[in-house]
Short mmCIF file of N, CA, C and O in Angstrom, two decimals:
data_model
loop_
_atom_site.label_atom_id
_atom_site.label_comp_id
_atom_site.label_asym_id
_atom_site.label_seq_id
_atom_site.Cartn_x
_atom_site.Cartn_y
_atom_site.Cartn_z
N MET A 1 2.59 -8.11 10.53
CA MET A 1 2.56 -6.78 9.96
C MET A 1 1.99 -5.73 10.98
O MET A 1 2.33 -4.61 10.89
N ASP A 2 1.11 -6.22 11.80
CA ASP A 2 0.56 -5.30 12.84
C ASP A 2 1.60 -4.74 13.78
O ASP A 2 1.52 -3.56 14.13
N SER A 3 2.56 -5.58 14.10
CA SER A 3 3.64 -5.03 15.02
C SER A 3 4.48 -3.91 14.25
O SER A 3 4.90 -2.98 14.93
N ILE A 4 4.75 -4.15 13.00
CA ILE A 4 5.48 -3.13 12.24
C ILE A 4 4.67 -1.84 12.09
O ILE A 4 5.23 -0.75 12.28
N ASP A 5 3.39 -1.97 11.91
CA ASP A 5 2.50 -0.83 11.77
C ASP A 5 2.51 -0.06 13.09
O ASP A 5 2.54 1.21 13.11
N LYS A 6 2.43 -0.82 14.19
CA LYS A 6 2.46 -0.16 15.55
C LYS A 6 3.75 0.58 15.72
O LYS A 6 3.76 1.67 16.24
N LEU A 7 4.86 -0.06 15.42
CA LEU A 7 6.19 0.60 15.59
C LEU A 7 6.29 1.86 14.74
O LEU A 7 6.77 2.90 15.19
N LEU A 8 5.83 1.78 13.49
CA LEU A 8 5.85 2.93 12.63
C LEU A 8 4.98 4.09 13.19
O LEU A 8 5.36 5.25 13.14
N ALA A 9 3.84 3.73 13.69
CA ALA A 9 2.97 4.73 14.29
C ALA A 9 3.59 5.39 15.51
O ALA A 9 3.48 6.58 15.70
N GLU A 10 4.23 4.55 16.36
CA GLU A 10 4.90 5.12 17.53
C GLU A 10 6.07 6.05 17.13
O GLU A 10 6.23 7.15 17.68
N LEU A 11 6.84 5.68 16.11
CA LEU A 11 7.95 6.50 15.63
C LEU A 11 7.40 7.82 15.05
O LEU A 11 7.99 8.87 15.30
N GLN A 12 6.25 7.70 14.38
CA GLN A 12 5.74 8.91 13.77
C GLN A 12 5.15 9.84 14.83
O GLN A 12 5.41 11.03 14.80
N ALA A 13 4.59 9.29 15.84
CA ALA A 13 4.07 10.07 16.93
C ALA A 13 5.23 10.76 17.62
O ALA A 13 5.17 11.97 18.01
N GLU A 14 6.29 10.03 17.93
CA GLU A 14 7.44 10.54 18.59
C GLU A 14 8.09 11.66 17.78
O GLU A 14 8.50 12.70 18.31
N TYR A 15 8.25 11.46 16.52
CA TYR A 15 8.80 12.42 15.61
C TYR A 15 7.99 13.71 15.58
O TYR A 15 8.54 14.79 15.66
N GLN A 16 6.67 13.60 15.51
CA GLN A 16 5.81 14.75 15.53
C GLN A 16 5.88 15.49 16.90
O GLN A 16 5.89 16.72 16.88
N GLN A 17 5.95 14.76 17.92
CA GLN A 17 6.08 15.36 19.22
C GLN A 17 7.39 16.12 19.34
O GLN A 17 7.44 17.26 19.81
N ASN A 18 8.49 15.54 18.86
CA ASN A 18 9.76 16.24 18.87
C ASN A 18 9.82 17.48 18.00
O ASN A 18 10.44 18.43 18.31
N ASN A 19 9.10 17.38 16.86
CA ASN A 19 9.05 18.51 15.99
C ASN A 19 8.30 19.69 16.61
O ASN A 19 8.66 20.86 16.42
N HIS A 20 7.29 19.42 17.39
CA HIS A 20 6.50 20.47 18.06
C HIS A 20 7.33 21.10 19.19
O HIS A 20 7.26 22.33 19.40
N GLU A 21 8.18 20.36 19.87
CA GLU A 21 8.99 20.89 20.95
C GLU A 21 10.20 21.60 20.40
O GLU A 21 10.69 22.55 21.03
N GLN A 22 10.81 21.18 19.33
CA GLN A 22 12.04 21.75 18.84
C GLN A 22 11.96 23.17 18.35
O GLN A 22 12.85 23.93 18.59
N PRO A 23 10.91 23.63 17.70
CA PRO A 23 10.89 24.99 17.27
C PRO A 23 11.11 25.99 18.39
O PRO A 23 11.73 27.06 18.23
N LYS A 24 10.68 25.72 19.65
CA LYS A 24 10.88 26.57 20.73
C LYS A 24 12.37 26.64 21.08
O LYS A 24 12.88 27.63 21.40
N GLN A 25 13.00 25.51 21.01
CA GLN A 25 14.43 25.39 21.41
C GLN A 25 15.35 25.61 20.28
O GLN A 25 16.51 26.02 20.45
N GLN A 26 14.88 25.42 19.11
CA GLN A 26 15.75 25.46 17.94
C GLN A 26 16.53 26.78 17.73
O GLN A 26 17.68 26.71 17.45
N PRO A 27 15.88 27.97 17.83
CA PRO A 27 16.69 29.16 17.56
C PRO A 27 17.95 29.29 18.35
O PRO A 27 18.96 29.70 17.81
N SER A 28 17.89 28.95 19.58
CA SER A 28 19.10 29.12 20.41
C SER A 28 20.11 27.98 20.18
O SER A 28 21.32 28.18 20.32
N ILE A 29 19.63 26.80 19.90
CA ILE A 29 20.50 25.65 19.71
C ILE A 29 20.97 25.46 18.27
O ILE A 29 22.16 25.22 18.01
N ALA A 30 20.12 25.58 17.34
CA ALA A 30 20.40 25.29 15.96
C ALA A 30 21.41 26.18 15.40
O ALA A 30 22.32 25.78 14.64
N THR A 31 21.35 27.49 15.65
CA THR A 31 22.22 28.44 15.05
C THR A 31 23.72 28.14 15.37
O THR A 31 24.55 28.06 14.51
N PRO A 32 24.01 27.90 16.64
CA PRO A 32 25.43 27.63 16.94
C PRO A 32 25.90 26.30 16.32
O PRO A 32 27.02 26.13 15.99
N ASN A 33 24.99 25.33 16.19
CA ASN A 33 25.43 24.05 15.65
C ASN A 33 25.67 24.09 14.15
O ASN A 33 26.52 23.33 13.64
N ILE A 34 24.95 24.99 13.47
CA ILE A 34 25.08 24.98 11.99
C ILE A 34 26.44 25.61 11.65
O ILE A 34 27.14 25.06 10.76
N HIS A 35 26.81 26.68 12.23
CA HIS A 35 28.08 27.29 11.85
C HIS A 35 29.33 26.48 12.00
O HIS A 35 30.16 26.48 11.14
N PRO A 36 29.48 25.73 13.08
CA PRO A 36 30.65 24.87 13.14
C PRO A 36 30.65 23.79 12.07
O PRO A 36 31.69 23.31 11.67
N GLN A 37 29.49 23.37 11.60
CA GLN A 37 29.44 22.35 10.52
C GLN A 37 29.90 22.88 9.18
O GLN A 37 30.51 22.17 8.40
N PHE A 38 29.73 24.16 8.88
CA PHE A 38 30.14 24.70 7.65
C PHE A 38 31.64 24.66 7.47
O PHE A 38 32.14 24.18 6.43
N PRO A 39 32.42 25.03 8.46
CA PRO A 39 33.89 24.92 8.24
C PRO A 39 34.29 23.48 8.04
O PRO A 39 35.19 23.19 7.27
N LYS A 40 33.61 22.52 8.72
CA LYS A 40 33.99 21.14 8.53
C LYS A 40 33.66 20.76 7.10
O LYS A 40 34.45 20.13 6.43
N SER A 41 32.48 21.09 6.66
CA SER A 41 32.09 20.82 5.23
C SER A 41 32.95 21.50 4.24
O SER A 41 33.36 20.93 3.27
N ALA A 42 33.24 22.76 4.56
CA ALA A 42 34.13 23.52 3.65
C ALA A 42 35.47 22.88 3.61
O ALA A 42 36.12 22.77 2.54
N SER A 43 36.00 22.49 4.75
CA SER A 43 37.35 21.90 4.75
C SER A 43 37.33 20.53 4.07
O SER A 43 38.30 20.21 3.39
N LEU A 44 36.21 19.78 4.19
CA LEU A 44 36.14 18.53 3.43
C LEU A 44 36.10 18.78 1.94
O LEU A 44 36.78 18.09 1.17
N ILE A 45 35.30 19.79 1.58
CA ILE A 45 35.26 20.13 0.12
C ILE A 45 36.60 20.61 -0.34
O ILE A 45 37.06 20.24 -1.45
N ASP A 46 37.28 21.45 0.48
CA ASP A 46 38.62 21.89 0.10
C ASP A 46 39.59 20.76 -0.04
O ASP A 46 40.38 20.73 -1.01
N LYS A 47 39.53 19.83 0.89
CA LYS A 47 40.40 18.64 0.76
C LYS A 47 40.11 17.86 -0.48
O LYS A 47 41.04 17.43 -1.18
N LEU A 48 38.81 17.69 -0.80
CA LEU A 48 38.49 16.92 -2.04
C LEU A 48 38.95 17.66 -3.27
O LEU A 48 39.52 17.05 -4.19
N LEU A 49 38.75 18.97 -3.25
CA LEU A 49 39.23 19.76 -4.43
C LEU A 49 40.74 19.70 -4.56
O LEU A 49 41.27 19.62 -5.65
N GLU A 50 41.43 19.75 -3.44
CA GLU A 50 42.91 19.64 -3.44
C GLU A 50 43.35 18.28 -4.03
O GLU A 50 44.31 18.17 -4.74
N GLU A 51 42.63 17.22 -3.57
CA GLU A 51 42.95 15.88 -4.09
C GLU A 51 42.77 15.76 -5.56
O GLU A 51 43.55 15.24 -6.29
N VAL A 52 41.58 16.32 -6.01
CA VAL A 52 41.25 16.33 -7.46
C VAL A 52 42.31 17.12 -8.20
O VAL A 52 42.85 16.67 -9.25
N LYS A 53 42.67 18.29 -7.67
CA LYS A 53 43.69 19.12 -8.29
C LYS A 53 45.02 18.38 -8.40
O LYS A 53 45.68 18.37 -9.39
N SER A 54 45.36 17.72 -7.24
CA SER A 54 46.61 16.98 -7.18
C SER A 54 46.61 15.83 -8.25
O SER A 54 47.60 15.60 -8.94
N ASP A 55 45.46 15.16 -8.35
CA ASP A 55 45.35 14.05 -9.32
C ASP A 55 45.55 14.61 -10.74
O ASP A 55 46.23 13.99 -11.50
N PHE A 56 44.91 15.72 -11.06
CA PHE A 56 45.07 16.29 -12.36
C PHE A 56 46.46 16.73 -12.61
O PHE A 56 47.02 16.57 -13.74
N GLU A 57 47.16 17.29 -11.64
CA GLU A 57 48.52 17.71 -11.78
C GLU A 57 49.40 16.53 -12.00
O GLU A 57 50.38 16.55 -12.85
N GLU A 58 49.12 15.44 -11.35
CA GLU A 58 49.89 14.16 -11.54
C GLU A 58 49.72 13.64 -12.95
O GLU A 58 50.66 13.20 -13.64
N LEU A 59 48.43 13.66 -13.42
CA LEU A 59 48.15 13.24 -14.77
C LEU A 59 48.85 14.14 -15.79
O LEU A 59 49.45 13.61 -16.79
N ASP A 60 48.83 15.44 -15.56
CA ASP A 60 49.49 16.37 -16.46
C ASP A 60 51.03 16.11 -16.51
O ASP A 60 51.60 16.12 -17.58
N GLN A 61 51.57 15.90 -15.31
CA GLN A 61 53.05 15.65 -15.23
C GLN A 61 53.32 14.32 -15.95
O GLN A 61 54.36 14.24 -16.67
N ALA A 62 52.52 13.27 -15.76
CA ALA A 62 52.76 12.02 -16.42
C ALA A 62 52.67 12.17 -17.91
O ALA A 62 53.46 11.56 -18.68
N GLU A 63 51.72 12.97 -18.38
CA GLU A 63 51.60 13.26 -19.78
C GLU A 63 52.78 14.01 -20.39
O GLU A 63 53.29 13.62 -21.46
N LYS A 64 53.25 14.94 -19.63
CA LYS A 64 54.46 15.71 -20.09
C LYS A 64 55.65 14.76 -20.15
O LYS A 64 56.46 14.83 -21.11
N ILE A 65 55.82 13.92 -19.16
CA ILE A 65 56.94 12.94 -19.19
C ILE A 65 56.79 12.02 -20.37
O ILE A 65 57.77 11.75 -21.05
N ARG A 66 55.60 11.51 -20.63
CA ARG A 66 55.37 10.63 -21.76
C ARG A 66 55.74 11.32 -23.10
O ARG A 66 56.37 10.76 -23.93
N ILE A 67 55.28 12.56 -23.25
CA ILE A 67 55.60 13.33 -24.46
C ILE A 67 57.14 13.57 -24.59
O ILE A 67 57.66 13.39 -25.67
N GLN A 68 57.74 13.89 -23.47
CA GLN A 68 59.24 14.10 -23.52
C GLN A 68 59.92 12.79 -23.93
O GLN A 68 60.88 12.83 -24.74
N GLN A 69 59.42 11.65 -23.39
CA GLN A 69 60.03 10.40 -23.76
C GLN A 69 59.84 10.06 -25.22
O GLN A 69 60.77 9.59 -25.92
N GLU A 70 58.63 10.36 -25.71
CA GLU A 70 58.38 10.13 -27.16
C GLU A 70 59.28 11.04 -28.02
O GLU A 70 59.79 10.57 -29.02
N LEU A 71 59.45 12.31 -27.65
CA LEU A 71 60.30 13.18 -28.40
C LEU A 71 61.74 12.74 -28.35
O LEU A 71 62.41 12.78 -29.38
N GLU A 72 62.17 12.29 -27.20
CA GLU A 72 63.56 11.77 -27.08
C GLU A 72 63.72 10.53 -27.94
O GLU A 72 64.76 10.40 -28.60
N GLN A 73 62.75 9.63 -27.95
CA GLN A 73 62.84 8.42 -28.78
C GLN A 73 62.89 8.83 -30.26
O GLN A 73 63.64 8.24 -31.05
N GLU A 74 62.09 9.81 -30.64
CA GLU A 74 62.02 10.27 -32.03
C GLU A 74 63.43 10.89 -32.42
O GLU A 74 63.91 10.67 -33.48
N ARG A 75 64.00 11.70 -31.46
CA ARG A 75 65.27 12.30 -31.76
C ARG A 75 66.34 11.24 -31.92
O ARG A 75 67.11 11.29 -32.86
N ILE A 76 66.32 10.19 -31.05
CA ILE A 76 67.29 9.11 -31.21
C ILE A 76 67.07 8.39 -32.55
O ILE A 76 68.08 8.03 -33.20
N ARG A 77 65.83 8.19 -32.87
CA ARG A 77 65.54 7.48 -34.16
C ARG A 77 66.07 8.27 -35.35
O ARG A 77 66.64 7.71 -36.27
N GLN A 78 65.87 9.57 -35.30
CA GLN A 78 66.32 10.45 -36.36
C GLN A 78 67.83 10.47 -36.42
O GLN A 78 68.41 10.47 -37.49
N GLU A 79 68.51 10.46 -35.27
CA GLU A 79 69.96 10.39 -35.28
C GLU A 79 70.46 9.09 -35.88
O GLU A 79 71.48 9.02 -36.58
N GLN A 80 69.80 7.97 -35.54
CA GLN A 80 70.14 6.65 -36.12
C GLN A 80 69.96 6.66 -37.63
O GLN A 80 70.80 6.11 -38.34
N ILE A 81 68.93 7.27 -38.10
CA ILE A 81 68.66 7.34 -39.56
C ILE A 81 69.79 8.17 -40.19
O ILE A 81 70.32 7.76 -41.22
N LYS A 82 70.12 9.29 -39.57
CA LYS A 82 71.23 10.15 -40.12
C LYS A 82 72.57 9.41 -40.10
O LYS A 82 73.29 9.51 -41.08
N ALA A 83 72.77 8.64 -39.08
CA ALA A 83 74.03 7.88 -39.00
C ALA A 83 74.08 6.80 -40.08
O ALA A 83 75.11 6.63 -40.71
N LYS A 84 72.95 6.14 -40.35
CA LYS A 84 72.90 5.17 -41.42
C LYS A 84 73.11 5.80 -42.76
O LYS A 84 73.84 5.33 -43.64
N GLN A 85 72.47 6.96 -42.95
CA GLN A 85 72.65 7.73 -44.20
C GLN A 85 74.10 8.14 -44.39
O GLN A 85 74.65 8.05 -45.45
N ARG A 86 74.68 8.61 -43.26
CA ARG A 86 76.08 9.09 -43.36
C ARG A 86 77.01 7.95 -43.67
O ARG A 86 77.93 8.05 -44.43
N GLU A 87 76.73 6.72 -43.08
CA GLU A 87 77.55 5.55 -43.31
C GLU A 87 77.40 5.08 -44.80
O GLU A 87 78.41 4.77 -45.43
N ALA A 88 76.19 5.19 -45.33
CA ALA A 88 76.03 4.85 -46.73
C ALA A 88 76.72 5.83 -47.65
O ALA A 88 77.39 5.47 -48.62
N LEU A 89 76.67 7.16 -47.28
CA LEU A 89 77.30 8.15 -48.06
C LEU A 89 78.85 8.03 -47.95
O LEU A 89 79.54 8.26 -48.93
N LYS A 90 79.26 7.58 -46.79
CA LYS A 90 80.77 7.36 -46.59
C LYS A 90 81.25 6.29 -47.52
O LYS A 90 82.28 6.40 -48.16
N GLN A 91 80.47 5.21 -47.62
CA GLN A 91 80.81 4.11 -48.53
C GLN A 91 80.83 4.59 -50.01
O GLN A 91 81.71 4.30 -50.78
N TYR A 92 79.81 5.38 -50.32
CA TYR A 92 79.70 5.91 -51.66
C TYR A 92 80.89 6.82 -51.98
O TYR A 92 81.44 6.76 -53.07
N ALA A 93 81.27 7.62 -51.00
CA ALA A 93 82.42 8.53 -51.16
C ALA A 93 83.72 7.77 -51.35
O ALA A 93 84.54 8.14 -52.18
N LYS A 94 83.86 6.67 -50.64
CA LYS A 94 85.09 5.85 -50.79
C LYS A 94 85.14 5.28 -52.22
O LYS A 94 86.21 5.29 -52.84
N ASP A 95 84.01 4.82 -52.71
CA ASP A 95 83.92 4.23 -54.04
C ASP A 95 84.20 5.34 -55.08
O ASP A 95 84.95 5.17 -56.08
N TRP A 96 83.65 6.53 -54.84
CA TRP A 96 83.82 7.67 -55.76
C TRP A 96 85.31 8.09 -55.79
O TRP A 96 85.85 8.34 -56.85
N LEU A 97 85.94 8.12 -54.64
CA LEU A 97 87.40 8.48 -54.55
C LEU A 97 88.25 7.46 -55.21
O LEU A 97 89.21 7.85 -55.91
N ALA A 98 87.87 6.22 -55.20
CA ALA A 98 88.64 5.17 -55.79
C ALA A 98 88.58 5.28 -57.33
O ALA A 98 89.55 4.98 -58.01
N LYS A 99 87.44 5.77 -57.81
CA LYS A 99 87.27 5.90 -59.28
C LYS A 99 87.72 7.27 -59.83
O LYS A 99 87.89 7.44 -61.03
N LEU A 100 88.01 8.22 -58.95
CA LEU A 100 88.35 9.58 -59.36
C LEU A 100 89.76 9.58 -59.92
O LEU A 100 90.71 9.13 -59.27
N ASP A 101 89.90 10.09 -61.10
CA ASP A 101 91.18 10.29 -61.77
C ASP A 101 91.80 11.58 -61.23
O ASP A 101 91.21 12.64 -61.46
N PRO A 102 92.89 11.51 -60.47
CA PRO A 102 93.50 12.73 -59.86
C PRO A 102 93.96 13.78 -60.90
O PRO A 102 94.13 14.95 -60.54
N PHE A 103 94.18 13.36 -62.13
CA PHE A 103 94.70 14.25 -63.15
C PHE A 103 93.60 14.78 -64.07
O PHE A 103 93.89 15.57 -64.97
N SER A 104 92.39 14.34 -63.85
CA SER A 104 91.23 14.88 -64.66
C SER A 104 90.89 16.28 -64.10
O SER A 104 91.31 16.61 -62.99
N PRO A 105 90.13 17.04 -64.91
CA PRO A 105 89.74 18.36 -64.38
C PRO A 105 89.00 18.24 -63.05
O PRO A 105 89.21 19.00 -62.13
N GLU A 106 88.13 17.25 -62.91
CA GLU A 106 87.44 17.08 -61.63
C GLU A 106 88.33 16.67 -60.54
O GLU A 106 88.25 17.15 -59.40
N GLY A 107 89.26 15.80 -60.81
CA GLY A 107 90.25 15.36 -59.84
C GLY A 107 91.13 16.50 -59.34
O GLY A 107 91.43 16.62 -58.19
N LEU A 108 91.61 17.35 -60.31
CA LEU A 108 92.44 18.47 -59.94
C LEU A 108 91.62 19.50 -59.07
O LEU A 108 92.16 20.03 -58.11
N TRP A 109 90.34 19.73 -59.54
CA TRP A 109 89.51 20.64 -58.74
C TRP A 109 89.30 20.05 -57.33
O TRP A 109 89.36 20.83 -56.36
N PHE A 110 89.04 18.77 -57.25
CA PHE A 110 88.79 18.13 -55.95
C PHE A 110 89.98 18.23 -55.06
O PHE A 110 89.83 18.39 -53.83
N GLU A 111 91.23 18.13 -55.59
CA GLU A 111 92.42 18.20 -54.77
C GLU A 111 92.44 19.60 -54.05
O GLU A 111 92.77 19.65 -52.85
N ARG A 112 92.13 20.65 -54.81
CA ARG A 112 92.10 21.99 -54.21
C ARG A 112 90.97 22.13 -53.20
O ARG A 112 91.13 22.70 -52.16
N PHE A 113 89.85 21.52 -53.50
CA PHE A 113 88.63 21.58 -52.58
C PHE A 113 88.97 20.82 -51.29
O PHE A 113 88.59 21.27 -50.27
N ALA A 114 89.67 19.70 -51.39
CA ALA A 114 89.95 18.87 -50.21
C ALA A 114 90.96 19.46 -49.30
O ALA A 114 91.10 18.98 -48.13
N GLU A 115 91.68 20.50 -49.69
CA GLU A 115 92.72 21.08 -48.88
C GLU A 115 92.15 21.64 -47.56
O GLU A 115 92.81 21.73 -46.55
N ARG A 116 90.83 22.03 -47.58
CA ARG A 116 90.24 22.67 -46.41
C ARG A 116 89.72 21.59 -45.38
O ARG A 116 89.26 21.96 -44.35
N TYR A 117 89.79 20.34 -45.77
CA TYR A 117 89.29 19.30 -44.91
C TYR A 117 90.40 18.50 -44.26
O TYR A 117 91.52 18.47 -44.73
N SER A 118 90.01 17.78 -43.21
CA SER A 118 91.01 16.95 -42.52
C SER A 118 91.37 15.72 -43.27
O SER A 118 92.43 15.12 -43.07
N SER A 119 90.45 15.30 -44.16
CA SER A 119 90.77 14.15 -44.98
C SER A 119 90.00 14.27 -46.29
O SER A 119 89.02 14.98 -46.39
N LYS A 120 90.54 13.51 -47.27
CA LYS A 120 89.89 13.54 -48.62
C LYS A 120 88.51 12.88 -48.46
O LYS A 120 87.58 13.27 -49.22
N LEU A 121 88.38 11.91 -47.58
CA LEU A 121 87.04 11.21 -47.45
C LEU A 121 86.04 12.24 -46.95
O LEU A 121 84.90 12.24 -47.44
N GLU A 122 86.43 13.02 -45.96
CA GLU A 122 85.46 14.03 -45.42
C GLU A 122 85.05 15.00 -46.54
O GLU A 122 83.89 15.43 -46.67
N ALA A 123 86.03 15.40 -47.34
CA ALA A 123 85.81 16.36 -48.38
C ALA A 123 84.83 15.66 -49.44
O ALA A 123 83.88 16.34 -49.90
N ALA A 124 85.09 14.43 -49.71
CA ALA A 124 84.26 13.71 -50.68
C ALA A 124 82.82 13.59 -50.17
O ALA A 124 81.88 13.74 -50.90
N ILE A 125 82.74 13.31 -48.91
CA ILE A 125 81.35 13.16 -48.31
C ILE A 125 80.60 14.47 -48.43
O ILE A 125 79.44 14.54 -48.85
N ASP A 126 81.23 15.61 -48.06
CA ASP A 126 80.57 16.93 -48.14
C ASP A 126 80.22 17.24 -49.60
O ASP A 126 79.15 17.74 -49.91
N TYR A 127 81.16 16.99 -50.49
CA TYR A 127 80.96 17.28 -51.92
C TYR A 127 79.82 16.48 -52.47
O TYR A 127 78.91 17.03 -53.12
N LEU A 128 79.83 15.18 -52.19
CA LEU A 128 78.74 14.32 -52.74
C LEU A 128 77.36 14.65 -52.11
O LEU A 128 76.36 14.61 -52.73
N GLN A 129 77.45 15.00 -50.83
CA GLN A 129 76.17 15.30 -50.12
C GLN A 129 75.60 16.66 -50.69
O GLN A 129 74.41 16.73 -50.86
N ALA A 130 76.48 17.58 -50.96
CA ALA A 130 75.98 18.86 -51.55
C ALA A 130 75.45 18.62 -52.94
O ALA A 130 74.43 19.23 -53.34
N ASN A 131 76.03 17.74 -53.72
CA ASN A 131 75.51 17.40 -55.05
C ASN A 131 74.20 16.70 -55.01
O ASN A 131 73.35 16.83 -55.92
N GLU A 132 74.00 15.86 -53.99
CA GLU A 132 72.70 15.12 -53.82
C GLU A 132 71.59 16.07 -53.50
O GLU A 132 70.48 15.89 -53.97
N GLU A 133 71.86 17.07 -52.67
CA GLU A 133 70.82 18.02 -52.20
C GLU A 133 70.41 18.98 -53.34
O GLU A 133 69.29 19.47 -53.33
N SER A 134 71.31 19.24 -54.30
CA SER A 134 70.95 20.18 -55.36
C SER A 134 70.41 19.46 -56.52
O SER A 134 69.93 18.52 -56.64
#
């Protein structure tokens, strides 16, 4: 332990000696050395800030892409639901048309209604869908 204490005492003495000599030299030397360090520090900080900004922009972009994908999946799911509903309504319209008496008042009215459509099935689908909604 004595050797460590001696080394510490020598270092302390050397440090104190350097401190007493530096104030005389420091004004001319220290000022020019400090200013070049600021741009380096500033540029490092700027680089770090740019990296952080870039990271946040990447996260934002990834979040936007994720949201767009979720919206697209929801849109596809809604289209699939509508297609299933349309298919069920199509089958219901076929059954309804098969049971419709063409000479009944409803059958005669439907004949005139269906003239505006490309097929009686399309007319029946629209007619039945309108009746379901009301």
